[in-house]
Every structure is written in structure tokens, then in C-alpha cells.
Short mmCIF file of C-alpha atoms and ligand atoms in Angstrom, two decimals:
data_model
loop_
_atom_site.label_atom_id
_atom_site.label_comp_id
_atom_site.label_asym_id
_atom_site.label_seq_id
_atom_site.Cartn_x
_atom_site.Cartn_y
_atom_site.Cartn_z
CA UNK A 264 8.43 -6.00 -19.65
CA UNK A 265 9.60 -2.76 -18.04
CA UNK A 266 12.11 -2.59 -15.23
CA UNK A 267 12.31 0.21 -12.67
CA UNK A 268 14.87 0.44 -9.89
CA UNK A 269 14.46 1.48 -6.30
CA UNK A 270 17.82 3.15 -5.83
CA UNK A 271 19.07 2.42 -2.32
CA UNK A 272 22.79 1.85 -2.86
CA UNK A 273 23.78 -1.73 -2.09
CA UNK A 274 20.15 -2.53 -1.22
CA UNK A 275 18.80 -1.33 -4.58
CA UNK A 276 16.29 -3.61 -6.22
CA UNK A 277 14.31 -3.99 -9.42
CA UNK A 278 10.57 -3.72 -9.99
CA UNK A 279 9.64 -5.88 -12.97
CA UNK A 280 6.32 -4.89 -14.57
CA UNK A 281 4.66 -6.76 -17.42
CA UNK A 282 2.16 -9.35 -18.56
CA UNK A 283 2.71 -13.10 -17.98
CA UNK A 284 5.80 -12.63 -15.80
CA UNK A 285 4.71 -15.51 -13.56
CA UNK A 286 6.31 -18.41 -15.39
CA UNK A 287 9.67 -16.67 -15.91
CA UNK A 288 11.81 -18.26 -13.17
CA UNK A 289 14.90 -16.26 -14.12
CA UNK A 290 13.21 -13.14 -12.71
CA UNK A 291 13.11 -14.69 -9.22
CA UNK A 292 16.01 -17.14 -9.01
CA UNK A 293 18.87 -14.69 -8.78
CA UNK A 294 17.29 -12.92 -5.80
CA UNK A 295 16.96 -16.08 -3.73
CA UNK A 296 19.78 -16.69 -1.34
CA UNK A 297 20.25 -20.24 -0.08
CA UNK A 298 18.06 -23.18 -0.99
CA UNK A 299 15.12 -22.81 1.38
CA UNK A 300 12.14 -20.80 0.14
CA UNK A 301 8.96 -20.14 2.15
CA UNK A 302 6.10 -19.06 -0.07
CA UNK A 303 3.42 -17.13 1.83
CA UNK A 304 -0.01 -16.56 0.32
CA UNK A 305 -3.63 -16.62 1.41
CA UNK A 306 -6.63 -18.87 0.91
CA UNK A 307 -7.98 -16.75 -2.00
CA UNK A 308 -4.79 -16.16 -3.96
CA UNK A 309 -3.17 -19.56 -3.43
CA UNK A 310 -5.69 -21.54 -5.55
CA UNK A 311 -5.15 -19.03 -8.37
CA UNK A 312 -1.38 -18.59 -8.54
CA UNK A 313 0.51 -20.69 -5.97
CA UNK A 314 1.25 -23.64 -8.25
CA UNK A 315 2.56 -21.37 -11.01
CA UNK A 316 4.98 -19.79 -8.58
CA UNK A 317 5.99 -23.16 -7.12
CA UNK A 318 6.76 -24.29 -10.67
CA UNK A 319 9.11 -21.29 -10.98
CA UNK A 320 10.95 -22.52 -7.89
CA UNK A 321 11.83 -26.02 -9.09
CA UNK A 322 15.28 -26.80 -7.73
CA UNK A 323 14.71 -25.05 -4.40
CA UNK A 324 13.52 -26.61 -1.13
CA UNK A 325 10.07 -25.02 -0.84
CA UNK A 326 7.40 -24.87 1.84
CA UNK A 327 4.17 -22.87 1.91
CA UNK A 328 2.04 -21.05 4.47
CA UNK A 329 -1.53 -20.19 3.53
CA UNK A 330 -2.94 -17.37 5.66
CA UNK A 331 -6.62 -16.61 6.25
CA UNK A 332 -7.84 -13.80 3.97
CA UNK A 333 -8.61 -10.35 5.30
CA UNK A 334 -7.36 -7.19 6.95
CA UNK A 335 -8.74 -8.50 10.26
CA UNK A 336 -6.05 -11.22 10.14
CA UNK A 337 -3.18 -8.76 9.71
CA UNK A 338 -2.08 -9.28 13.28
CA UNK A 339 0.50 -10.87 15.54
CA UNK A 340 -1.34 -14.22 15.69
CA UNK A 341 -1.18 -14.62 11.92
CA UNK A 342 2.44 -13.50 11.90
CA UNK A 343 3.19 -16.22 14.40
CA UNK A 344 1.85 -18.91 12.05
CA UNK A 345 4.62 -17.93 9.61
CA UNK A 346 7.28 -18.20 12.32
CA UNK A 347 5.89 -21.60 13.34
CA UNK A 348 6.01 -22.87 9.75
CA UNK A 349 9.59 -21.62 9.34
CA UNK A 350 10.69 -23.36 12.54
CA UNK A 351 8.76 -26.57 11.88
CA UNK A 352 10.46 -26.80 8.49
CA UNK A 353 13.88 -26.08 10.07
CA UNK A 354 14.39 -22.99 7.93
CA UNK A 355 17.69 -21.32 8.78
CA UNK A 356 19.04 -17.80 8.36
CA UNK A 357 19.86 -18.52 4.76
CA UNK A 358 16.22 -18.89 3.75
CA UNK A 359 14.15 -16.54 1.57
CA UNK A 360 10.47 -15.63 2.00
CA UNK A 361 8.20 -14.82 -0.92
CA UNK A 362 4.93 -12.89 -0.50
CA UNK A 363 2.29 -13.83 -3.07
CA UNK A 364 -0.87 -11.76 -2.65
CA UNK A 365 -2.19 -8.31 -1.84
CA UNK A 366 -0.90 -5.77 0.63
CA UNK A 367 -1.99 -7.78 3.66
CA UNK A 368 0.09 -10.82 2.69
CA UNK A 369 2.95 -8.54 1.59
CA UNK A 370 3.05 -6.52 4.82
CA UNK A 371 2.86 -9.58 7.10
CA UNK A 372 5.40 -11.60 5.11
CA UNK A 373 7.78 -8.65 4.96
CA UNK A 374 7.59 -8.25 8.73
CA UNK A 375 8.14 -11.99 9.21
CA UNK A 376 11.25 -11.68 7.01
CA UNK A 377 12.41 -8.58 8.91
CA UNK A 378 12.28 -10.37 12.24
CA UNK A 379 12.85 -14.11 11.64
CA UNK A 380 16.27 -14.89 13.05
CA UNK A 381 16.86 -11.10 13.07
CA UNK A 382 16.22 -10.72 9.38
CA UNK A 383 16.15 -12.80 6.20
CA UNK A 384 15.60 -11.77 2.55
CA UNK A 385 12.17 -11.60 0.94
CA UNK A 386 10.66 -11.05 -2.50
CA UNK A 387 7.31 -9.48 -3.38
CA UNK A 388 4.85 -10.85 -5.94
CA UNK A 389 1.91 -8.41 -5.52
CA UNK A 390 -1.42 -9.50 -7.01
CA UNK A 391 -3.76 -6.58 -6.26
CA UNK A 392 -3.57 -3.20 -7.97
CA UNK A 393 -3.02 -1.59 -4.57
CA UNK A 394 -0.08 -3.86 -3.80
CA UNK A 395 1.36 -3.39 -7.31
CA UNK A 396 1.32 0.40 -7.13
CA UNK A 397 2.14 0.90 -3.47
CA UNK A 398 2.56 -1.67 -0.72
CA UNK A 399 5.06 -4.02 -2.42
CA UNK A 400 7.50 -1.16 -3.03
CA UNK A 401 9.43 0.70 -0.35
CA UNK A 402 9.98 -1.78 2.45
CA UNK A 403 7.28 -0.81 4.96
CA UNK A 404 6.19 -4.03 6.65
CA UNK A 405 4.05 -4.76 9.65
CA UNK A 406 0.77 -5.73 11.29
CA UNK A 407 -2.15 -3.96 12.94
CA UNK A 408 -2.89 -3.62 16.65
CA UNK A 409 -6.53 -3.44 17.83
CA UNK A 410 -5.82 0.17 18.82
CA UNK A 411 -4.09 1.28 15.65
CA UNK A 412 -3.33 0.41 12.01
CA UNK A 413 0.18 -0.78 11.13
CA UNK A 414 1.40 0.06 14.64
CA UNK A 415 3.86 -2.84 14.82
CA UNK A 416 6.38 -3.24 12.04
CA UNK A 417 9.77 -2.60 10.52
CA UNK A 418 11.44 -1.17 7.45
CA UNK A 419 12.76 -4.11 5.43
CA UNK A 420 13.27 -3.80 1.69
CA UNK A 421 12.46 -6.70 -0.65
CA UNK A 422 15.16 -8.06 -2.98
CA UNK A 423 12.86 -7.68 -5.98
CA UNK A 424 9.24 -6.91 -6.86
CA UNK A 425 7.64 -8.96 -9.62
CA UNK A 426 4.43 -7.43 -10.98
CA UNK A 427 2.52 -9.66 -13.38
CA UNK A 428 -0.31 -7.40 -14.47
CA UNK A 429 -2.29 -10.43 -15.71
CA UNK A 430 -3.03 -11.29 -12.08
CA UNK A 431 -5.42 -8.33 -12.07
CA UNK A 432 -7.75 -10.31 -14.37
CA UNK A 433 -9.09 -12.20 -11.34
CA UNK A 434 -9.41 -9.16 -9.06
CA UNK A 435 -12.94 -7.91 -8.42
CA UNK A 436 -14.06 -4.38 -9.28
CA UNK A 437 -14.21 -3.16 -5.69
CA UNK A 438 -10.57 -4.16 -5.11
CA UNK A 439 -9.52 -2.61 -8.41
CA UNK A 440 -11.14 0.66 -7.33
CA UNK A 441 -9.32 0.48 -3.98
CA UNK A 442 -6.02 0.31 -5.87
CA UNK A 443 -7.01 3.30 -7.99
CA UNK A 444 -7.20 5.37 -4.79
CA UNK A 445 -3.43 5.02 -4.29
CA UNK A 446 -2.84 5.73 -8.00
CA UNK A 447 -4.83 8.98 -7.70
CA UNK A 448 -2.76 9.78 -4.58
CA UNK A 449 0.44 10.00 -6.65
CA UNK A 450 -1.18 12.54 -8.96
CA UNK A 451 -2.36 14.64 -6.03
CA UNK A 452 0.91 14.75 -4.08
CA UNK A 453 3.47 14.77 -6.86
CA UNK A 454 2.34 14.98 -10.46
CA UNK A 455 -0.50 17.21 -11.69
CA UNK A 456 0.02 15.97 -15.27
CA UNK A 457 -0.52 12.39 -14.10
CA UNK A 458 -3.69 13.50 -12.30
CA UNK A 459 -4.92 15.02 -15.60
CA UNK A 460 -3.95 11.79 -17.41
CA UNK A 461 -6.08 9.88 -14.90
CA UNK A 462 -9.02 12.20 -15.56
CA UNK A 463 -8.72 11.42 -19.28
CA UNK A 464 -8.17 7.69 -18.82
CA UNK A 465 -10.36 6.74 -15.84
CA UNK A 466 -12.94 5.01 -18.04
CA UNK A 467 -10.21 2.93 -19.71
CA UNK A 468 -8.77 2.01 -16.30
CA UNK A 469 -12.19 0.96 -15.01
CA UNK A 470 -12.65 -1.12 -18.19
CA UNK A 471 -9.26 -2.76 -17.39
CA UNK A 472 -7.60 -1.60 -20.58
CA UNK A 473 -4.19 -3.30 -20.31
CA UNK A 474 -2.23 -0.43 -21.77
CA UNK A 475 -3.82 2.14 -19.47
CA UNK A 476 -3.37 -0.08 -16.41
CA UNK A 477 0.25 -0.80 -17.36
CA UNK A 478 1.02 2.92 -17.64
CA UNK A 479 -0.75 3.73 -14.35
CA UNK A 480 1.23 1.02 -12.54
CA UNK A 481 4.55 2.13 -14.04
CA UNK A 482 4.03 5.81 -13.31
CA UNK A 483 2.89 5.05 -9.74
CA UNK A 484 5.88 2.78 -9.07
CA UNK A 485 8.26 5.32 -10.60
CA UNK A 486 6.96 8.08 -8.30
CA UNK A 487 7.08 5.81 -5.26
CA UNK A 488 10.60 4.59 -6.12
CA UNK A 489 11.80 8.20 -6.45
CA UNK A 490 10.32 9.23 -3.10
CA UNK A 491 11.57 6.13 -1.26
CA UNK A 492 15.08 6.56 -2.70
CA UNK A 493 15.10 10.14 -1.41
CA UNK A 494 13.78 9.33 2.08
CA UNK A 495 13.73 5.61 2.86
CA UNK A 496 12.93 5.93 6.59
CA UNK A 497 10.35 8.70 6.30
CA UNK A 498 12.24 11.49 7.97
CA UNK A 499 10.63 13.96 5.57
CA UNK A 500 9.32 13.71 2.04
CA UNK A 501 8.15 10.08 2.24
CA UNK A 502 5.37 11.14 4.60
CA UNK A 503 3.68 12.66 1.53
CA UNK A 504 2.79 9.09 0.56
CA UNK A 505 0.46 9.18 3.55
CA UNK A 506 -1.95 11.67 1.99
CA UNK A 507 -5.38 10.76 3.34
CA UNK A 508 -3.93 8.01 5.54
CA UNK A 509 -4.31 9.69 8.94
CA UNK A 510 -8.03 10.12 8.30
CA UNK A 511 -8.16 6.78 6.45
CA UNK A 512 -6.44 4.74 9.15
CA UNK A 513 -8.88 6.23 11.70
CA UNK A 514 -11.78 5.09 9.48
CA UNK A 515 -10.33 1.58 9.11
CA UNK A 516 -9.75 1.19 12.85
CA UNK A 517 -12.95 2.98 13.85
CA UNK A 518 -15.23 0.92 11.62
CA UNK A 519 -13.43 -2.38 12.35
CA UNK A 520 -10.63 -3.75 10.16
CA UNK A 521 -11.95 -5.11 6.87
CA UNK A 522 -15.23 -3.16 6.87
CA UNK A 523 -13.87 -0.36 4.70
CA UNK A 524 -11.11 -1.44 2.34
CA UNK A 525 -7.81 0.36 2.89
CA UNK A 526 -8.09 2.09 -0.50
CA UNK A 527 -11.66 3.18 0.20
CA UNK A 528 -10.66 4.69 3.54
CA UNK A 529 -7.69 6.45 1.90
CA UNK A 530 -9.98 7.82 -0.84
CA UNK A 531 -12.28 9.44 1.71
CA UNK A 532 -9.24 10.55 3.71
CA UNK A 533 -7.76 12.24 0.64
CA UNK A 534 -10.96 14.18 0.06
CA UNK A 535 -10.93 15.19 3.75
CA UNK A 536 -7.32 16.38 3.32
CA UNK A 537 -8.29 18.32 0.19
CA UNK A 538 -11.27 19.81 2.02
CA UNK A 539 -9.13 20.89 4.99
CA UNK A 540 -6.53 22.36 2.61
CA UNK A 541 -9.24 24.37 0.86
CA UNK A 542 -10.66 25.61 4.19
CA UNK A 543 -7.20 27.12 4.85
CA UNK A 544 -7.22 28.79 1.44
CA UNK A 545 -4.27 26.63 0.29
CA UNK A 546 -6.16 24.70 -2.37
CA UNK A 547 -8.68 26.04 -4.87
CA UNK A 548 -12.28 24.82 -4.62
CA UNK A 549 -11.99 23.64 -8.23
CA UNK A 550 -9.16 21.25 -7.27
CA UNK A 551 -11.30 19.78 -4.47
CA UNK A 552 -14.14 19.25 -6.95
CA UNK A 553 -11.82 17.57 -9.47
CA UNK A 554 -10.53 15.28 -6.72
CA UNK A 555 -14.02 14.34 -5.60
CA UNK A 556 -15.16 13.68 -9.16
CA UNK A 557 -12.15 11.53 -10.04
CA UNK A 558 -12.48 9.46 -6.86
CA UNK A 559 -16.19 8.97 -7.51
CA UNK A 560 -15.57 8.00 -11.15
CA UNK A 561 -13.09 5.41 -9.83
CA UNK A 562 -15.96 3.98 -7.74
CA UNK A 563 -14.63 5.18 -4.40
CA UNK A 564 -16.40 6.65 -1.35
CA UNK A 565 -15.76 10.30 -0.47
CA UNK A 566 -17.86 10.80 2.67
CA UNK A 567 -16.72 9.70 6.15
CA UNK A 568 -18.79 6.98 7.82
CA UNK A 569 -21.88 8.28 9.63
CA UNK A 570 -21.04 5.99 12.54
CA UNK A 571 -17.88 7.99 13.39
CA UNK A 572 -17.94 11.30 15.23
CA UNK A 573 -15.30 13.99 15.68
CA UNK A 574 -14.23 12.74 19.08
CA UNK A 575 -13.59 9.21 17.77
CA UNK A 576 -11.63 10.60 14.82
CA UNK A 577 -9.51 12.77 17.09
CA UNK A 578 -8.80 9.93 19.52
CA UNK A 579 -7.73 7.55 16.74
CA UNK A 580 -5.73 10.22 14.91
CA UNK A 581 -3.81 11.07 18.08
CA UNK A 582 -1.81 7.83 17.82
CA UNK A 583 -0.85 8.39 14.18
CA UNK A 584 2.81 7.68 13.41
CA UNK A 585 3.25 11.28 12.24
CA UNK A 586 2.56 12.63 15.75
CA UNK A 587 5.72 14.28 17.10
CA UNK A 588 5.93 15.61 20.66
CA UNK A 589 2.17 15.20 21.01
CA UNK A 590 1.51 17.30 17.90
CA UNK A 591 -0.36 15.81 14.98
CA UNK A 592 1.01 16.55 11.52
CA UNK A 593 -1.08 16.02 8.43
CA UNK A 594 -0.35 15.66 4.74
CA UNK A 595 -2.28 18.44 3.03
CA UNK A 596 -2.26 19.98 -0.43
CA UNK A 597 -0.84 23.36 -1.46
CA UNK A 598 -1.83 22.82 -5.04
CA UNK A 599 -2.81 20.06 -7.41
CA UNK A 600 0.30 17.84 -7.56
CA UNK A 601 1.93 19.47 -4.51
CA UNK A 602 1.59 17.83 -1.11
CA UNK A 603 2.91 19.32 2.14
CA UNK A 604 3.45 17.89 5.61
CA UNK A 605 2.34 20.33 8.27
CA UNK A 606 1.27 20.66 11.88
CA UNK A 607 0.26 24.22 11.12
CA UNK A 608 -3.46 23.77 10.58
CA UNK A 609 -6.32 25.36 12.50
CA UNK A 610 -8.19 23.14 14.96
CA UNK A 611 -11.59 24.73 14.26
CA UNK A 612 -11.16 24.03 10.53
CA UNK A 613 -10.13 20.44 11.29
CA UNK A 614 -13.36 20.13 13.32
CA UNK A 615 -15.33 21.26 10.28
CA UNK A 616 -13.64 18.67 8.09
CA UNK A 617 -14.14 15.89 10.64
CA UNK A 618 -17.84 16.73 10.66
CA UNK A 619 -18.26 16.81 6.89
CA UNK A 620 -20.07 13.45 6.98
CA UNK A 621 -22.72 14.48 9.49
P1 NAD B 1846 -5.63 -7.36 0.49
O1 NAD B 1846 -4.27 -7.83 0.63
O2 NAD B 1846 -6.59 -7.64 1.59
O3 NAD B 1846 -6.22 -7.91 -0.88
C1 NAD B 1846 -7.52 -7.58 -1.23
C2 NAD B 1846 -8.35 -8.84 -1.58
O4 NAD B 1846 -8.01 -9.28 -2.87
C3 NAD B 1846 -8.12 -10.00 -0.65
O5 NAD B 1846 -9.34 -10.66 -0.44
C4 NAD B 1846 -7.18 -10.87 -1.46
O6 NAD B 1846 -7.23 -12.23 -1.09
C5 NAD B 1846 -7.70 -10.67 -2.84
N1 NAD B 1846 -6.77 -10.89 -3.93
C6 NAD B 1846 -5.45 -10.57 -3.98
N2 NAD B 1846 -4.99 -10.76 -5.21
C7 NAD B 1846 -6.00 -11.22 -5.95
C8 NAD B 1846 -6.13 -11.60 -7.32
N3 NAD B 1846 -5.13 -11.44 -8.18
N4 NAD B 1846 -7.32 -12.06 -7.74
C9 NAD B 1846 -8.36 -12.16 -6.87
N5 NAD B 1846 -8.33 -11.80 -5.59
C10 NAD B 1846 -7.14 -11.33 -5.14
O7 NAD B 1846 -5.68 -5.77 0.29
P2 NAD B 1846 -4.76 -4.77 -0.54
O8 NAD B 1846 -5.66 -3.68 -0.95
O9 NAD B 1846 -3.96 -5.46 -1.55
O10 NAD B 1846 -3.74 -4.23 0.55
C11 NAD B 1846 -4.19 -3.49 1.65
C12 NAD B 1846 -3.15 -3.58 2.74
O11 NAD B 1846 -1.93 -2.98 2.27
C13 NAD B 1846 -3.53 -2.83 4.00
O12 NAD B 1846 -3.25 -3.62 5.11
C14 NAD B 1846 -2.63 -1.62 3.99
O13 NAD B 1846 -2.35 -1.15 5.27
C15 NAD B 1846 -1.42 -2.15 3.29
N6 NAD B 1846 -0.58 -1.13 2.65
C16 NAD B 1846 0.74 -1.16 2.90
C17 NAD B 1846 1.57 -0.26 2.30
C18 NAD B 1846 3.05 -0.34 2.50
O14 NAD B 1846 3.76 0.58 2.08
N7 NAD B 1846 3.56 -1.40 3.09
C19 NAD B 1846 1.05 0.71 1.42
C20 NAD B 1846 -0.32 0.71 1.18
C21 NAD B 1846 -1.14 -0.23 1.80
N1 LIG B 1847 2.34 3.78 1.72
C1 LIG B 1847 3.16 4.71 2.39
C2 LIG B 1847 4.62 4.48 2.26
O1 LIG B 1847 5.05 3.49 1.70
O2 LIG B 1847 5.39 5.24 2.76
#
């Protein structure tokens, strides 16, 4: 097992990464305050792993909420079912929530913990690659609104993140690829050597080689932990983690939540960001090609949906959380491994990028 730390002073927390960590109760127990534990999962993950986690919680007063599965259920109605379960079970302020599942379960559960009785602790047990390398770390929680992705939420850090890489054995190939999009993101924004490592090891990752996956998860979590520790509330550098997300969120909302997976939309968004960077002369054409090839080898889409036009993109992008004073800022690339956050891009070049699918 490897342990990383998200260094946030008194709110610092560990990320445990290893095989067969479900079944080691000592990794969870010390982060649970009080006796009452609400375990939140969904109808796909619960039959696979819920009982194992409940067995780790012997000695606590436990209750469970099983959510419907899908991005289209990441909304206020689903959130409310968690509040109802907490109240029906008379859970008080001293309770702890545990999220067992992918990023959807993690984001909703985290937001429930952030707001139930003005805030209670929660732990993350991520079971998708995407959740293990990104969403379970860093404390962004929330739900979607019909008009915009993740528009309602809060920053609320977990007390610990427990990553059992064996849970990936049951994940299908499309979801594994979606997680690889966020892994590739870290190489693009922060670590050119890691990007090159991914180029060398993509076949091993796709074949689910445990050593390769373990390294990719550790390196991704280490980069995310470093960025979050430097800028927890996204007043600067953390926005780099949104490479491809402004385009990607528009694709997810524009095509209907759940049609494109989050990681697929981010993959296409990252290529759009690379394309726009190259149109400004900031990024070499060769770097754009390498990005496209790596995303495609991961099994990810790189062309925006034909059903979306420039106007729809622009409308959806105008409510991005990085808009300040009415001005859209984008995460673009100055070089391989070097992201920048800028509002200083040319509108006619953005138009060209937004039309690259037509
Ligand atoms: P997801 O939570 O929908 O999970 C994908 C699918 O895999 C679901 O059907 C789920 O039931 C299933 N699943 C989960 N674990 C499994 C397992 N071990 N075996 C078999 N099936 C399993 O999607 P995701 O890709 O994990 O997360 C995407 C969400 O994360 C989006 O809502 C996105 O906005 C959010 N996100 C949040 C952050 C953050 O910082 N909070 C970062 C990135 C993404
Ligand atoms: N996934 C973006 C962030 O955590 O900031």
C-alpha cells in the first residue's frame, strides 16, 4: 500500500492506494467520528462491494442509501433522498457519511455531507478509475442543474480517501477509458515526462496491467494533491485541473447528461483546448498530434458531437465557473506539460475550434 497526503494543515488527509484495501477496517475506523455511519452507494456498485464495506464497519451504527445509477441522477432530487435517509434514521451532527462508488456518488455524497446540519465528515471509497485519480481527491462536491454541470455545490474535504485498485476489475472498458482521460490531463497540464510515460505504457494500461495502473493512479493523485494543497479554493493554479472541462461540460450538458461520459467529453475538450492553443501559435502541431493519438489509443473520442453548433457551445460555455466579469477564461497549453489559464484568446480562432467537428 502507498500513502499520499493532501496537505491542508489541520484538514490534511491521507490517500491510501493499494490492492485489497477493502477488508482493512483500520484504514477507515480512525476517520469516523461518532457512531453513526451512512454508507451511500448506487444500484450497480452496491451489489459488488457494499457488504464488504459494511463488514469493515462492524461496531458502528450503520445505515445505507442506494442511489439510482447515472449522471442524469446527479441532481437535487437524488441529494434529497440522502437527507431523507439521514433524518429518518435520526442521524445527528456527529455522524459520518461514506461514498462508495464513482464520481457521481462521490460528488453527491460529499455535497450531502457539506450541507447536512451545516456540515458533517465524510470519507471517499472511489471505485472507478476516474474517481480514483480525480474526483475523490480535493473536496469539490456538488450536483448538476439542467442548465449547467456541477453548478450547485461546495468545497468540503473528505477525512480520507481509500483506493482499492482491485475494484477496477469489475469496471467496463468504456469507463476505464473515461478515467484515462483525466490521467492524460495531468501529463498535459503539469508533467511532460508523465505524458511520455503514458505514451509508452498505454497498451499496458488498456490491458489493465496492475503495476502500470497503480503507478498511473499514484502519479495522478500526487499531482492533484500538490495542486489542491497550493490552491484549495481555485483562486488560481487549481483551475488548470479544468483543462478541457469548459468544452467538455458544454458537451455533457448539450448532449444530455449521461450520453457522453464525463471523461469522454473531457477528452474531446482537451483536444479542442490543444487545437485552440496551436491556432494561437502557443503549442506545436506535433504536441497536438501526440495528444490526439494518445487519447485515441486510450479509446477516447476527439471530435465534438455533430449535433452541437458554435452557438450552442458559446451559450453553454458562457455560464462556466471560470467566467469572471462576463469574460470567459480557458485552460490552454503553452507547451506539453504546461497549462495556462487565460482570457486572452482570439474569438475568431475560438470559432474555428468550435467548428472543428463540422
Ligand atoms: P460514475 O460515477 O457515473 O461511474 C461510472 C459507472 O461505473 C457507473 O455506472 C457506476 O455505477 C459504475 N461503477 C462504479 N464503480 C464500478 C466498479 N468498480 N465496477 C463496475 N461498475 C462500476 O462516473 P465517474 O466517471 O466515476 O465520475 C464522473 C463524475 O465525476 C461526473 O459527474 C464528474 O462531474 C465528476 N467529477 C468530479 C470531480 C471532482 O473534483 N469532484 C472531478 C472529476 C469528475
Ligand atoms: N476536477 C477539477 C478539480 O478538482 O479542481
